[in-house]
Short mmCIF file of C-alpha atoms (C1' of nucleotides) in Angstrom, two decimals:
data_model
loop_
_atom_site.label_atom_id
_atom_site.label_comp_id
_atom_site.label_asym_id
_atom_site.label_seq_id
_atom_site.Cartn_x
_atom_site.Cartn_y
_atom_site.Cartn_z
CA MET X 1 -49.65 93.38 118.72
CA GLN X 2 -47.61 95.95 116.87
CA ARG X 3 -44.15 96.89 118.09
CA LEU X 4 -44.06 99.55 120.73
CA LEU X 5 -42.33 102.87 120.47
CA GLY X 6 -38.63 102.52 121.13
CA ASN X 7 -38.11 105.68 123.11
CA LEU X 8 -41.05 105.23 125.44
CA ARG X 9 -40.43 105.03 129.15
CA ILE X 10 -42.59 103.31 131.70
CA GLN X 11 -42.99 105.47 134.78
CA ILE X 12 -42.40 103.69 138.08
CA PRO X 13 -43.16 105.14 141.54
CA GLU X 14 -39.79 106.29 142.81
CA GLN X 15 -40.49 105.00 146.30
CA LEU X 16 -39.84 101.54 144.90
CA TYR X 17 -36.13 101.95 144.32
CA VAL X 18 -33.17 103.43 146.13
CA LYS X 19 -31.46 104.47 142.93
CA ASP X 20 -33.28 104.49 139.60
CA PRO X 21 -32.13 101.32 137.83
CA ASP X 22 -32.94 102.97 134.54
CA SER X 23 -30.24 105.56 135.19
CA SER X 24 -27.22 103.30 134.68
CA ASP X 25 -26.09 100.28 132.73
CA LEU X 26 -25.58 98.36 135.93
CA GLY X 27 -29.10 99.20 137.04
CA LYS X 28 -30.52 97.90 133.78
CA LYS X 29 -28.44 94.77 134.10
CA ILE X 30 -29.85 94.21 137.58
CA VAL X 31 -33.41 94.50 136.30
CA GLU X 32 -32.67 92.38 133.26
CA HIS X 33 -31.14 89.53 135.20
CA SER X 34 -33.63 89.72 138.01
CA ILE X 35 -36.35 88.91 135.48
CA LEU X 36 -34.38 85.97 134.11
CA LEU X 37 -33.57 84.64 137.56
CA ILE X 38 -36.99 85.05 139.16
CA GLU X 39 -38.58 83.37 136.18
CA GLU X 40 -36.11 80.52 136.44
CA LEU X 41 -36.03 80.00 140.21
CA GLY X 42 -39.33 81.39 141.41
CA PHE X 43 -39.52 84.33 143.78
CA GLU X 44 -38.94 82.31 146.96
CA SER X 45 -35.62 80.86 145.80
CA PHE X 46 -34.45 84.06 144.19
CA THR X 47 -31.87 85.94 146.28
CA PHE X 48 -29.78 89.07 145.82
CA LYS X 49 -26.72 86.93 146.29
CA LYS X 50 -27.61 84.79 143.27
CA LEU X 51 -28.47 87.93 141.34
CA GLY X 52 -25.07 89.36 142.26
CA ILE X 53 -23.37 86.27 140.88
CA ALA X 54 -25.44 86.47 137.70
CA ILE X 55 -24.35 90.03 137.01
CA GLY X 56 -20.80 89.56 138.33
CA SER X 57 -21.19 92.10 141.13
CA PRO X 58 -21.31 91.75 144.86
CA GLU X 59 -24.65 91.43 146.62
CA SER X 60 -24.17 94.82 148.24
CA THR X 61 -24.28 96.50 144.85
CA VAL X 62 -27.81 95.24 144.27
CA TYR X 63 -28.84 96.77 147.57
CA ARG X 64 -27.76 100.15 146.26
CA TYR X 65 -30.61 99.96 143.75
CA PHE X 66 -33.29 98.07 145.64
CA GLU X 67 -33.92 97.93 149.35
CA ASN X 68 -34.96 94.27 149.20
CA LYS X 69 -36.38 91.70 146.85
CA HIS X 70 -39.93 92.58 147.74
CA LYS X 71 -39.44 96.12 146.42
CA LEU X 72 -37.76 94.73 143.35
CA LEU X 73 -40.84 92.60 142.71
CA LEU X 74 -43.03 95.67 143.16
CA TYR X 75 -40.82 97.48 140.68
CA LEU X 76 -41.15 94.71 138.11
CA THR X 77 -44.90 94.35 138.49
CA SER X 78 -45.35 98.12 138.32
CA TRP X 79 -43.39 98.11 135.11
CA TYR X 80 -45.68 95.40 133.76
CA TRP X 81 -48.86 97.25 134.72
CA GLY X 82 -47.52 100.42 133.13
CA TRP X 83 -46.66 98.51 130.01
CA LEU X 84 -50.07 96.85 129.90
CA GLU X 85 -51.81 100.18 130.36
CA TYR X 86 -49.88 101.42 127.40
CA LYS X 87 -50.93 98.37 125.40
CA VAL X 88 -54.57 98.93 126.33
CA ALA X 89 -54.36 102.62 125.47
CA PHE X 90 -52.89 101.74 122.11
CA ALA X 91 -55.41 99.00 121.41
CA THR X 92 -58.35 101.31 122.09
CA ALA X 93 -57.05 104.49 120.46
CA ASN X 94 -59.22 105.85 117.66
CA ILE X 95 -61.88 103.21 118.23
CA LYS X 96 -65.33 104.76 118.38
CA SER X 97 -67.38 101.79 119.53
CA CYS X 98 -67.22 101.22 123.29
CA GLU X 99 -67.97 97.58 122.68
CA GLN X 100 -64.97 97.26 120.40
CA GLN X 101 -62.81 99.15 122.87
CA LEU X 102 -63.67 96.70 125.60
CA GLU X 103 -63.11 93.71 123.38
CA ASN X 104 -59.71 95.03 122.34
CA SER X 105 -58.82 95.66 125.97
CA ILE X 106 -59.72 92.13 126.96
CA ARG X 107 -57.54 90.81 124.16
CA ALA X 108 -54.66 93.05 125.24
CA ILE X 109 -54.97 91.82 128.81
CA CYS X 110 -55.27 88.14 128.00
CA GLU X 111 -52.79 87.91 125.15
CA THR X 112 -49.75 85.82 126.00
CA VAL X 113 -46.59 87.69 125.14
CA GLU X 114 -44.88 85.54 122.57
CA GLU X 115 -41.60 87.22 121.95
CA ASP X 116 -39.38 89.82 123.43
CA GLN X 117 -40.51 93.30 122.48
CA ASP X 118 -38.84 96.65 122.37
CA PHE X 119 -37.88 97.73 125.83
CA SER X 120 -34.27 96.79 125.46
CA HIS X 121 -33.28 95.12 128.68
CA ILE X 122 -36.75 93.93 129.70
CA ASN X 123 -37.83 90.50 128.53
CA GLU X 124 -41.59 90.97 128.43
CA GLU X 125 -42.30 87.32 127.82
CA LYS X 126 -40.57 86.23 131.01
CA LEU X 127 -41.84 89.24 132.91
CA GLN X 128 -45.39 88.23 132.06
CA LYS X 129 -44.72 84.74 133.42
CA ILE X 130 -43.42 86.32 136.61
CA VAL X 131 -46.48 88.52 136.90
CA ILE X 132 -48.75 85.50 136.47
CA SER X 133 -47.06 83.45 139.19
CA GLU X 134 -45.64 86.02 141.58
CA SER X 135 -47.39 89.38 141.34
CA SER X 136 -50.03 88.68 143.94
CA LYS X 137 -47.27 88.05 146.50
CA ALA X 138 -46.40 91.72 146.10
CA PHE X 139 -49.62 92.82 147.75
CA LEU X 140 -50.67 89.84 149.89
CA THR X 141 -48.55 90.95 152.82
CA LYS X 142 -49.03 92.35 156.29
CA GLU X 143 -47.44 95.63 155.16
CA ILE X 144 -50.10 96.25 152.53
CA ASP X 145 -51.80 99.20 154.22
CA SER X 146 -48.72 101.32 154.70
CA GLU X 147 -47.37 100.36 151.30
CA ASN X 148 -50.61 101.27 149.62
CA LYS X 149 -50.59 104.57 151.48
CA ASN X 150 -47.08 105.18 150.15
CA GLY X 151 -48.26 104.81 146.59
CA TYR X 152 -46.59 101.50 145.79
CA PHE X 153 -49.59 100.36 143.76
CA GLN X 154 -50.11 103.47 141.68
CA SER X 155 -49.40 101.74 138.37
CA TYR X 156 -51.99 99.10 139.09
CA LYS X 157 -54.54 101.74 140.04
CA ASN X 158 -53.90 103.65 136.83
CA LEU X 159 -54.56 100.56 134.79
CA VAL X 160 -57.74 99.72 136.68
CA GLU X 161 -58.94 103.29 136.23
CA ARG X 162 -58.41 103.12 132.51
CA LEU X 163 -60.37 99.89 132.28
CA GLU X 164 -63.04 101.35 134.52
CA GLY X 165 -63.47 104.18 132.02
CA ILE X 166 -63.95 101.77 129.17
CA ILE X 167 -66.41 99.62 131.11
CA SER X 168 -68.42 102.63 132.25
CA GLY X 169 -68.37 103.95 128.70
CA LEU X 170 -70.23 100.85 127.65
CA ASN X 171 -72.65 100.75 130.56
CA PRO X 172 -72.61 103.89 132.75
CA GLN X 173 -75.18 102.35 135.11
CA TYR X 174 -73.10 99.31 135.97
CA PRO X 175 -72.25 99.61 139.68
CA PHE X 176 -68.99 97.61 139.81
CA PRO X 177 -66.68 98.78 137.02
CA LYS X 178 -63.50 98.74 139.10
CA THR X 179 -64.31 95.38 140.63
CA LEU X 180 -64.95 93.98 137.18
CA ALA X 181 -61.66 95.43 135.93
CA SER X 182 -59.53 94.05 138.75
CA THR X 183 -61.33 90.71 138.57
CA LEU X 184 -60.49 90.56 134.88
CA LEU X 185 -56.82 91.30 135.49
CA GLU X 186 -56.33 88.92 138.38
CA SER X 187 -58.51 86.10 137.14
CA ASN X 188 -56.72 86.12 133.83
CA HIS X 189 -53.50 85.25 135.63
CA LEU X 190 -55.09 82.68 137.87
CA GLN X 191 -56.87 80.90 135.06
CA LYS X 192 -53.71 80.79 132.96
CA PHE X 193 -51.85 79.40 135.94
CA PHE X 194 -54.55 76.82 136.63
CA GLY X 195 -54.67 75.84 132.97
CA ALA X 196 -50.95 75.16 133.01
CA HIS X 197 -50.62 73.60 136.46
CA ILE X 198 -53.92 72.55 138.07
CA PRO X 199 -56.05 71.65 135.06
CA GLY X 200 -58.66 69.97 137.25
CA ILE X 201 -60.08 73.29 138.39
CA THR X 202 -60.48 75.06 135.05
CA ASP X 203 -61.78 74.43 131.54
CA ILE X 204 -59.06 76.60 130.08
CA ALA X 205 -56.55 74.74 127.97
CA HIS X 206 -53.38 76.34 126.72
CA SER X 207 -54.60 78.66 123.99
CA ASP X 208 -55.36 82.28 124.75
CA GLU X 209 -58.62 81.96 122.87
CA ASP X 210 -60.26 80.00 125.69
CA VAL X 211 -59.42 82.63 128.27
CA ILE X 212 -60.52 85.41 125.95
CA ALA X 213 -63.81 83.64 125.19
CA PHE X 214 -64.49 83.14 128.89
CA PHE X 215 -63.76 86.74 129.85
CA LYS X 216 -65.56 88.21 126.86
CA SER X 217 -68.66 86.22 127.63
CA MET X 218 -68.43 87.05 131.33
CA THR X 219 -67.81 90.74 130.83
CA PHE X 220 -70.30 91.45 128.08
CA SER X 221 -73.15 89.53 129.63
CA THR X 222 -72.51 91.14 133.00
CA LEU X 223 -72.76 94.51 131.28
CA ASN X 224 -75.90 93.42 129.40
CA TYR X 225 -74.29 93.29 126.02
CA GLY X 226 -74.77 89.60 125.36
CA SER X 227 -71.72 88.73 123.25
CA MET V 1 -75.47 79.80 158.70
CA GLN V 2 -76.69 77.15 161.10
CA ARG V 3 -74.27 75.41 163.43
CA LEU V 4 -72.45 72.51 161.94
CA LEU V 5 -72.52 68.95 163.18
CA GLY V 6 -70.24 68.51 166.12
CA ASN V 7 -68.87 65.12 165.27
CA LEU V 8 -68.07 65.85 161.63
CA ARG V 9 -64.51 65.48 160.43
CA ILE V 10 -62.93 67.26 157.52
CA GLN V 11 -60.85 64.86 155.46
CA ILE V 12 -57.36 66.10 154.59
CA PRO V 13 -54.98 64.43 152.09
CA GLU V 14 -52.57 62.50 154.29
CA GLN V 15 -49.59 63.48 152.15
CA LEU V 16 -49.85 66.88 153.79
CA TYR V 17 -48.74 65.84 157.24
CA VAL V 18 -46.10 63.60 158.78
CA LYS V 19 -48.31 62.63 161.67
CA ASP V 20 -52.03 63.35 161.71
CA PRO V 21 -52.43 66.42 163.92
CA ASP V 22 -55.99 65.33 164.61
CA SER V 23 -54.68 62.22 166.34
CA SER V 24 -53.33 63.88 169.46
CA ASP V 25 -53.92 66.83 171.73
CA LEU V 26 -50.53 68.23 170.88
CA GLY V 27 -51.33 67.98 167.16
CA LYS V 28 -54.56 69.90 167.66
CA LYS V 29 -52.72 72.48 169.70
CA ILE V 30 -50.24 72.91 166.85
CA VAL V 31 -53.02 73.48 164.34
CA GLU V 32 -54.93 75.74 166.69
CA HIS V 33 -51.99 78.00 167.43
CA SER V 34 -50.70 77.99 163.88
CA ILE V 35 -53.98 79.59 162.84
CA LEU V 36 -53.71 82.22 165.55
CA LEU V 37 -50.08 82.95 164.76
CA ILE V 38 -50.32 83.04 160.96
CA GLU V 39 -53.30 85.34 161.22
CA GLU V 40 -51.39 87.59 163.57
CA LEU V 41 -47.98 87.65 161.90
CA GLY V 42 -48.70 86.82 158.29
CA PHE V 43 -47.29 83.72 156.64
CA GLU V 44 -43.87 85.19 155.86
CA SER V 45 -43.09 86.10 159.46
CA PHE V 46 -44.59 82.94 160.87
CA THR V 47 -41.98 80.34 161.90
CA PHE V 48 -42.04 76.94 163.56
CA LYS V 49 -39.82 78.38 166.26
CA LYS V 50 -42.43 80.98 167.18
CA LEU V 51 -45.11 78.32 166.99
CA GLY V 52 -43.05 76.16 169.33
CA ILE V 53 -42.87 78.98 171.83
CA ALA V 54 -46.62 79.57 171.53
CA ILE V 55 -47.42 75.97 172.39
CA GLY V 56 -44.58 75.58 174.89
CA SER V 57 -42.82 72.87 172.92
CA PRO V 58 -39.54 72.80 171.06
CA GLU V 59 -39.46 73.56 167.36
CA SER V 60 -38.50 69.99 166.57
CA THR V 61 -41.82 68.76 167.91
CA VAL V 62 -43.69 70.74 165.27
CA TYR V 63 -41.58 69.06 162.62
CA ARG V 64 -42.91 65.72 163.73
CA TYR V 65 -46.34 66.76 162.53
CA PHE V 66 -45.54 68.91 159.52
CA GLU V 67 -42.57 68.73 157.20
CA ASN V 68 -42.45 72.51 156.84
CA LYS V 69 -44.64 75.57 157.03
CA HIS V 70 -45.66 75.31 153.40
CA LYS V 71 -47.28 71.91 154.04
CA LEU V 72 -48.92 73.30 157.15
CA LEU V 73 -50.45 76.05 155.03
CA LEU V 74 -51.65 73.43 152.55
CA TYR V 75 -53.17 71.53 155.44
CA LEU V 76 -55.01 74.59 156.72
CA THR V 77 -56.30 75.63 153.30
CA SER V 78 -57.40 72.07 152.57
CA TRP V 79 -59.31 72.09 155.79
CA TYR V 80 -60.98 75.33 154.79
CA TRP V 81 -61.95 74.02 151.34
CA GLY V 82 -63.33 70.88 152.89
CA TRP V 83 -65.29 72.93 155.36
CA LEU V 84 -66.62 75.23 152.63
CA GLU V 85 -67.65 72.27 150.51
CA TYR V 86 -69.59 71.03 153.47
CA LYS V 87 -71.22 74.46 153.87
CA VAL V 88 -72.17 74.49 150.19
CA ALA V 89 -73.53 70.97 150.34
CA PHE V 90 -75.61 71.92 153.34
CA ALA V 91 -76.83 75.18 151.80
CA THR V 92 -78.04 73.42 148.65
CA ALA V 93 -79.48 70.27 150.20
CA ASN V 94 -83.17 69.71 149.50
CA ILE V 95 -83.35 72.72 147.21
CA LYS V 96 -85.10 71.87 143.95
CA SER V 97 -84.43 75.03 141.97
CA CYS V 98 -80.98 75.12 140.36
CA GLU V 99 -81.13 78.88 140.46
CA GLN V 100 -81.70 78.87 144.18
CA GLN V 101 -78.95 76.31 144.65
CA LEU V 102 -76.47 78.55 142.89
CA GLU V 103 -77.57 81.61 144.79
CA ASN V 104 -77.19 79.79 148.09
CA SER V 105 -73.75 78.56 147.05
CA ILE V 106 -72.60 82.07 146.21
CA ARG V 107 -73.79 83.24 149.59
CA ALA V 108 -72.00 80.38 151.32
CA ILE V 109 -68.79 81.21 149.48
CA CYS V 110 -68.91 84.96 150.05
CA GLU V 111 -70.19 85.03 153.60
CA THR V 112 -67.68 86.35 156.08
CA VAL V 113 -67.37 84.02 159.03
CA GLU V 114 -68.42 86.08 162.01
CA GLU V 115 -67.79 83.85 164.95
CA ASP V 116 -66.02 80.73 165.87
CA GLN V 117 -68.07 77.70 164.92
CA ASP V 118 -68.07 74.13 166.04
CA PHE V 119 -64.84 72.47 165.09
CA SER V 120 -63.31 72.71 168.52
CA HIS V 121 -59.73 73.75 168.03
CA ILE V 122 -60.18 75.47 164.66
CA ASN V 123 -61.02 79.16 164.71
CA GLU V 124 -62.90 79.46 161.41
CA GLU V 125 -63.04 83.22 161.52
CA LYS V 126 -59.27 83.56 161.61
CA LEU V 127 -58.78 80.66 159.26
CA GLN V 128 -60.92 82.44 156.69
CA LYS V 129 -58.74 85.52 157.02
CA ILE V 130 -55.70 83.38 156.44
CA VAL V 131 -57.26 81.80 153.39
CA ILE V 132 -58.07 85.23 151.97
CA SER V 133 -54.54 86.57 152.38
CA GLU V 134 -52.33 83.52 152.17
CA SER V 135 -53.97 80.61 150.37
CA SER V 136 -52.76 81.51 146.90
CA LYS V 137 -49.19 81.28 148.16
CA ALA V 138 -49.85 77.58 148.67
CA PHE V 139 -50.10 76.96 144.93
CA LEU V 140 -48.12 79.81 143.35
CA THR V 141 -44.83 77.96 143.67
CA LYS V 142 -42.30 76.28 141.44
CA GLU V 143 -43.20 72.91 142.96
CA ILE V 144 -46.82 73.15 141.85
CA ASP V 145 -46.69 70.42 139.20
CA SER V 146 -45.29 67.70 141.41
CA GLU V 147 -47.45 68.76 144.32
CA ASN V 148 -50.56 68.71 142.20
CA LYS V 149 -49.58 65.27 140.95
CA ASN V 150 -49.25 64.15 144.55
CA GLY V 151 -52.82 65.16 145.27
CA TYR V 152 -52.11 68.15 147.49
CA PHE V 153 -55.02 70.09 146.01
CA GLN V 154 -57.67 67.41 146.18
CA SER V 155 -59.89 69.33 148.59
CA TYR V 156 -59.92 72.34 146.30
CA LYS V 157 -60.78 70.16 143.32
CA ASN V 158 -63.64 68.55 145.18
CA LEU V 159 -65.12 71.92 145.95
CA VAL V 160 -64.74 73.15 142.37
CA GLU V 161 -66.39 69.96 141.14
CA ARG V 162 -69.35 70.45 143.40
CA LEU V 163 -69.80 74.01 142.19
CA GLU V 164 -69.36 72.85 138.62
CA GLY V 165 -72.27 70.46 139.09
CA ILE V 166 -74.50 73.24 140.34
CA ILE V 167 -73.50 75.59 137.51
CA SER V 168 -74.00 72.93 134.88
CA GLY V 169 -77.33 72.06 136.45
CA LEU V 170 -78.49 75.57 135.70
CA ASN V 171 -77.03 75.79 132.20
CA PRO V 172 -75.72 72.49 130.83
CA GLN V 173 -74.52 74.19 127.65
CA TYR V 174 -72.22 76.64 129.39
CA PRO V 175 -68.68 75.75 128.32
CA PHE V 176 -66.69 77.02 131.33
CA PRO V 177 -68.32 75.77 134.53
CA LYS V 178 -65.05 74.94 136.32
CA THR V 179 -63.43 78.19 135.27
CA LEU V 180 -66.44 80.09 136.55
CA ALA V 181 -66.33 78.17 139.82
CA SER V 182 -62.64 78.77 140.50
CA THR V 183 -62.95 82.39 139.40
CA LEU V 184 -65.74 82.81 141.92
CA LEU V 185 -63.71 81.29 144.74
CA GLU V 186 -60.50 83.17 144.07
CA SER V 187 -62.02 86.50 143.09
CA ASN V 188 -64.10 86.52 146.22
CA HIS V 189 -60.89 86.52 148.26
CA LEU V 190 -59.16 89.07 146.11
CA GLN V 191 -62.06 91.48 146.12
CA LYS V 192 -62.44 91.21 149.88
CA PHE V 193 -58.73 91.86 150.25
CA PHE V 194 -58.85 94.82 147.88
CA GLY V 195 -61.88 96.23 149.61
CA ALA V 196 -60.05 96.15 152.91
CA HIS V 197 -56.57 97.20 151.74
CA ILE V 198 -56.47 98.67 148.22
CA PRO V 199 -59.88 100.32 147.90
CA GLY V 200 -58.81 102.20 144.79
CA ILE V 201 -59.12 99.11 142.62
CA THR V 202 -62.54 97.87 143.67
CA ASP V 203 -66.06 99.15 144.29
CA ILE V 204 -66.54 96.68 147.11
CA ALA V 205 -66.86 98.24 150.52
CA HIS V 206 -66.84 96.20 153.69
CA SER V 207 -70.22 94.53 153.67
CA ASP V 208 -70.62 91.06 152.21
CA GLU V 209 -73.67 92.24 150.31
CA ASP V 210 -71.56 94.13 147.76
CA VAL V 211 -69.46 91.10 146.96
CA ILE V 212 -72.51 88.90 146.78
CA ALA V 213 -74.30 91.35 144.49
CA PHE V 214 -71.31 91.53 142.20
CA PHE V 215 -70.85 87.77 141.95
CA LYS V 216 -74.56 87.04 141.64
CA SER V 217 -74.90 89.49 138.79
CA MET V 218 -71.75 88.22 137.12
CA THR V 219 -72.63 84.56 137.49
CA PHE V 220 -76.29 84.67 136.55
CA SER V 221 -75.84 86.92 133.56
CA THR V 222 -72.94 84.84 132.31
CA LEU V 223 -75.21 81.81 132.52
CA ASN V 224 -78.04 83.70 130.80
CA TYR V 225 -80.25 83.91 133.84
CA GLY V 226 -80.34 87.67 134.15
CA SER V 227 -80.57 88.15 137.93
"C1'" DC G 1 -43.34 45.21 183.66
"C1'" DA G 2 -40.89 45.57 179.09
"C1'" DA G 3 -40.96 47.60 174.88
"C1'" DA G 4 -42.38 50.90 171.91
"C1'" DT G 5 -43.62 55.50 171.08
"C1'" DA G 6 -44.07 60.52 171.95
"C1'" DT G 7 -42.18 64.51 173.59
"C1'" DA G 8 -38.57 67.58 175.65
"C1'" DA G 9 -34.08 69.60 175.75
"C1'" DT G 10 -30.35 70.95 173.49
"C1'" DA G 11 -27.02 71.62 169.86
"C1'" DG G 12 -25.52 72.33 165.37
"C1'" DT G 13 -25.43 73.79 160.20
"C1'" DA G 14 -26.08 76.02 155.78
"C1'" DT G 15 -28.47 79.73 153.96
"C1'" DT G 16 -30.77 84.15 153.98
"C1'" DA G 17 -31.26 88.93 154.36
"C1'" DC G 18 -29.23 92.15 155.36
"C1'" DT G 19 -25.30 96.06 157.24
"C1'" DA G 20 -20.68 97.90 157.45
"C1'" DT G 21 -16.13 99.20 155.97
"C1'" DC G 22 -12.62 100.36 152.98
"C1'" DA G 23 -10.34 100.55 148.57
"C1'" DT G 24 -10.48 101.77 143.92
"C1'" DA G 25 -12.38 103.30 139.63
"C1'" DA G 26 -14.99 106.65 136.89
"C1'" DC G 27 -17.00 110.73 135.99
"C1'" DT G 28 -17.68 116.16 136.83
"C1'" DG G 29 -16.73 120.78 137.49
"C1'" DC G 30 -13.50 124.10 137.11
"C1'" DG L 1 -5.58 117.96 134.06
"C1'" DC L 2 -6.43 117.89 138.84
"C1'" DA L 3 -9.72 117.79 143.13
"C1'" DG L 4 -13.73 116.23 144.64
"C1'" DT L 5 -17.57 113.58 144.33
"C1'" DT L 6 -19.97 109.46 143.27
"C1'" DA L 7 -20.31 104.53 141.80
"C1'" DT L 8 -18.69 100.13 142.20
"C1'" DG L 9 -15.88 96.20 144.02
"C1'" DA L 10 -14.06 93.31 147.65
"C1'" DT L 11 -14.61 91.51 151.83
"C1'" DA L 12 -16.47 90.70 156.47
"C1'" DG L 13 -19.82 90.20 159.77
"C1'" DT L 14 -24.49 89.29 162.16
"C1'" DA L 15 -29.07 87.82 163.56
"C1'" DA L 16 -32.59 84.98 162.04
"C1'" DT L 17 -34.44 81.10 159.39
"C1'" DA L 18 -35.23 76.45 158.16
"C1'" DC L 19 -34.03 72.81 159.08
"C1'" DT L 20 -31.36 67.99 161.13
"C1'" DA L 21 -29.45 65.28 164.81
"C1'" DT L 22 -28.88 63.37 169.36
"C1'" DT L 23 -29.97 62.08 173.77
"C1'" DA L 24 -32.95 61.97 177.75
"C1'" DT L 25 -37.29 61.47 179.80
"C1'" DA L 26 -42.07 60.69 179.93
"C1'" DT L 27 -46.22 58.12 178.49
"C1'" DT L 28 -48.75 54.59 176.45
"C1'" DT L 29 -49.56 49.75 175.00
"C1'" DG L 30 -49.31 44.82 174.79
#
DNA sequence: CAAATATAATAGTATTACTATCATAACTGC
DNA sequence: GCAGTTATGATAGTAATACTATTATATTTG
């Protein structure tokens, strides 16, 4: 995909941070190194103490930006969803054919990020790996209802809504556009994870093309547009 | 679904426990109360200490059966997959039509367990809730590769293989039978969870019929058997 | 009945996930 | 260029978690 606009900002629900990490160098450093560390250690072994050491600041400083590591994960995943929505919007802009719009969206969703892009301190490649392995832990909690009520998942909803529009554009009668959209998003991660780690339960190998072929076939036939 | 056979045993990979919990009353009590507690508290807040209190035994006793709570979760999910495979096998036995076999399998997968069934100390209703909210945490870890190598996910693989056979029976040319099977299993959980907790990203309400309709349509059209 | 095994009772340890306090540095308004 | 505010650093402390270890007492088995 083409480079993104340098001065673009991804909007994150402000309930997710104590102090906007985008408002200071230290904040950006916290986000930057949290991505590197979570990718390296996994979310369970990641701690604010280790993050403090990585950025050369005491643990307590991290707490001035994020209440806890769960909220930090929500922040990172929200950033990713916002970024992906932007990618989808870009990939479908000026495309007349609904079919083509949906195909481009599927590609945007399933494409593995190969290199660091433009958002300065955010390493999109590693962030995508985090989202694949850790993002579902951000909502599979006992606090889900109150957190959803508080708008913690707004970025995800926005993305699903955008995809819903594209799906309904292609087949306005289809009764499950949102379900299809969220299935696409989540299953993409799961299948990539299975392909890399539990190959016995998927036919997906390592190339993106397998995943894309699977989801294109699934989506278009479900919508009665036999691909 | 009809009652299951009383004297049936679900086989669990023995790497998942230190001592077979099925071999003693205390072991069964541990499993029984772990289901109740995890369902109540969520996996993050569940501890062996609390479990010890629930069964009136010291924490250290629990450790004699399970190395840690992660392995206990793997044990419980393996049990569930084994049980579901049994349900699928039963629901497709003596059915000639591949189409009908697949439809029955989808129903078996998506059916919400309404009441406690036959396996004495296991509360299937609560176990299913646990599987919906917690099971993905059992594989989304940094230890996945070695654990997969050690056979921790054998029960899941068996189930996917069985579904693969049914899918390939209907359309032997379809290139992604395992991917479709695992997508079905995982997406069913996610969509149920979304329906209950993040309704904005799904069209699924609370009845099983929505989920079943979605997955039937998705599966049959993908396999070129327009439902 | 002896020996092995299972469980209970209790203690201890490193780490985690915070919270609190105080000092100092840096920026802001006037 | 100084006063006041705000951000960060340095350090300490605490309850809970995830274990490990030890010893005593039941219970089962040969």
